[in-house]
Amino acid sequence: WFNYGSYGTSTARPGYWNSGYHSFAYDLDGDGTEMELVAGNTVYNSDGSIYCELTDSGALVADGYPAVADLVGSDGAPEIVLTGNHWVSLFNATPNVLGNCELIAGNVNNPRDDSSMSSIPERPYCNEDANSFGGQPTVADFTGNGALEIGVAGACWYSVFEYDGSGLLNRL
């Protein structure tokens, strides 16, 4: 499933070609009987059928590095995080009637492309032109406030994002 799908065409997102594929099992539907396989932009049932595809307004998003955690509402229901392809995204883990797990919020991984950033420190020993695909997400309470945030590496920085109920993941 290498870089299949994207916001637009597969060439619009150059993929995460530098470290291979990542997938894991998780009981997304909470039935306690069978695990789903979270694999990039597609989640599979234990029988191999598709549980859901990660989409933005119905369009399949590009593959990336997934994580699962309860980031919205502290209700015990998980959401899916996907990083890579210059984006950090948060998806509903419950499929809609079309079988899609829709985008809840997202933001660009490169802080220089984030309109909310007013200034960014210079990194004299870093190639600022390097692509900021984004590494695997780390979900933790980075701020110590009791809520989970999303951490992700870029070419020259490590960014932490929080979900505040809007369609944008806020960079802290």
XYZ file of C-alpha atoms in Angstrom:
172
model
C 0.000 0.000 0.000
C 2.915 2.275 -0.680
C 1.678 5.881 -1.068
C -1.677 4.820 -2.452
C -4.181 7.643 -2.484
C -3.681 11.238 -1.409
C -5.286 14.617 -1.251
C -5.567 14.771 -5.031
C -3.189 12.396 -6.792
C -0.506 10.052 -5.510
C 2.133 12.407 -6.897
C 0.740 15.251 -4.770
C 2.181 13.509 -1.698
C 5.631 11.989 -2.159
C 5.085 9.217 0.369
C 7.092 8.011 3.278
C 9.488 5.846 1.338
C 12.395 6.105 3.745
C 11.457 3.573 6.435
C 9.084 0.909 5.238
C 5.601 -0.054 6.273
C 3.979 0.078 9.702
C 0.817 -1.638 10.878
C -0.629 -2.991 14.114
C -3.725 -4.655 15.541
C -6.202 -2.733 17.702
C -9.803 -3.344 18.765
C -11.164 -0.170 17.130
C -14.817 -1.134 17.288
C -14.504 -2.146 20.945
C -16.335 -5.437 20.455
C -13.732 -7.260 22.562
C -13.738 -10.237 20.229
C -11.577 -9.419 17.216
C -8.861 -6.915 16.449
C -8.769 -4.686 13.394
C -5.500 -4.185 11.487
C -4.519 -0.503 11.224
C -2.305 -0.202 8.145
C -1.632 3.308 6.869
C -4.746 4.777 5.280
C -6.757 1.554 5.447
C -8.057 -0.424 8.413
C -8.896 -4.103 7.882
C -11.191 -6.487 9.729
C -9.688 -9.720 11.032
C -11.054 -11.568 7.970
C -9.166 -9.248 5.588
C -12.155 -7.187 4.489
C -11.940 -3.400 4.787
C -13.171 -1.936 8.080
C -12.689 1.629 6.817
C -10.513 3.842 4.667
C -9.161 7.135 6.008
C -10.712 9.928 3.982
C -11.021 13.691 3.770
C -14.505 14.589 2.469
C -14.712 11.122 0.924
C -11.302 11.243 -0.816
C -8.773 8.623 0.258
C -5.780 10.237 1.973
C -2.170 9.201 1.393
C -0.597 6.433 3.425
C 1.392 7.273 6.493
C 2.352 6.200 9.971
C -0.688 5.352 12.125
C -1.381 5.501 15.844
C -4.571 4.988 17.830
C -5.622 6.823 20.997
C -8.575 8.582 22.596
C -7.774 12.173 21.652
C -11.310 13.585 21.392
C -13.612 13.920 24.364
C -11.919 11.472 26.757
C -14.843 9.143 26.074
C -12.844 5.934 25.751
C -13.519 5.774 22.012
C -10.307 5.804 19.967
C -9.356 8.053 17.084
C -6.750 7.309 14.406
C -3.676 9.517 13.956
C -1.844 9.470 10.633
C 1.472 11.234 10.014
C 3.620 11.456 6.922
C 3.346 13.090 3.542
C 3.864 16.501 5.148
C 0.681 16.159 7.263
C -0.440 15.287 10.771
C -4.065 14.151 10.719
C -6.705 12.901 13.129
C -9.544 10.630 11.948
C -12.737 9.262 13.419
C -12.258 5.520 14.086
C -15.940 4.728 13.529
C -16.809 4.242 9.859
C -19.579 6.376 8.370
C -22.328 4.885 6.165
C -19.895 4.855 3.221
C -17.331 2.842 5.179
C -14.981 5.794 5.587
C -13.220 6.981 8.719
C -13.419 10.723 8.082
C -10.880 13.424 8.876
C -11.547 15.300 12.114
C -8.590 17.698 12.048
C -5.124 18.122 10.567
C -2.176 20.441 10.063
C 0.984 20.617 7.998
C 4.067 19.064 9.587
C 6.444 21.783 8.400
C 6.154 24.739 10.806
C 7.297 27.104 8.030
C 4.103 26.216 6.145
C 1.889 26.669 9.226
C 0.138 30.044 9.069
C -0.255 30.046 12.874
C 3.513 30.225 13.383
C 4.814 33.793 13.703
C 8.518 32.955 13.987
C 10.695 29.883 13.853
C 14.244 29.728 15.217
C 16.990 29.313 12.637
C 18.702 25.936 12.464
C 22.179 26.626 11.042
C 23.141 22.941 10.901
C 19.942 21.663 9.355
C 18.981 21.496 5.711
C 15.737 23.504 5.812
C 15.044 22.422 2.217
C 14.776 18.761 3.251
C 11.301 17.332 2.904
C 9.377 17.159 6.161
C 7.546 13.910 5.563
C 7.066 13.395 9.287
C 8.019 10.403 11.343
C 5.923 8.016 13.375
C 3.512 9.739 15.757
C 4.031 9.707 19.494
C 0.827 10.136 21.485
C 1.414 11.291 25.062
C 0.586 14.008 27.562
C 3.459 16.277 26.531
C 2.112 19.307 28.410
C 1.213 17.611 31.696
C -2.386 18.867 31.542
C -3.973 15.403 31.535
C -4.887 15.489 27.816
C -3.104 13.590 25.073
C -1.192 15.415 22.343
C 0.472 14.217 19.121
C 4.234 14.546 18.696
C 5.941 14.111 15.341
C 9.428 14.690 13.988
C 10.219 16.668 10.873
C 13.434 17.316 8.983
C 14.692 19.937 11.470
C 12.196 20.043 14.333
C 9.915 18.087 16.626
C 6.353 19.395 16.745
C 3.566 18.737 19.237
C -0.081 19.166 18.246
C -3.304 19.279 20.250
C -6.924 18.897 19.212
C -9.134 21.711 20.481
C -12.419 20.889 18.773
C -11.738 22.793 15.544
C -10.760 21.346 12.175
C -7.129 22.278 12.771
C -4.626 20.506 14.981
C -2.920 23.274 16.936
C 0.873 23.294 17.038
C 2.053 23.942 20.587
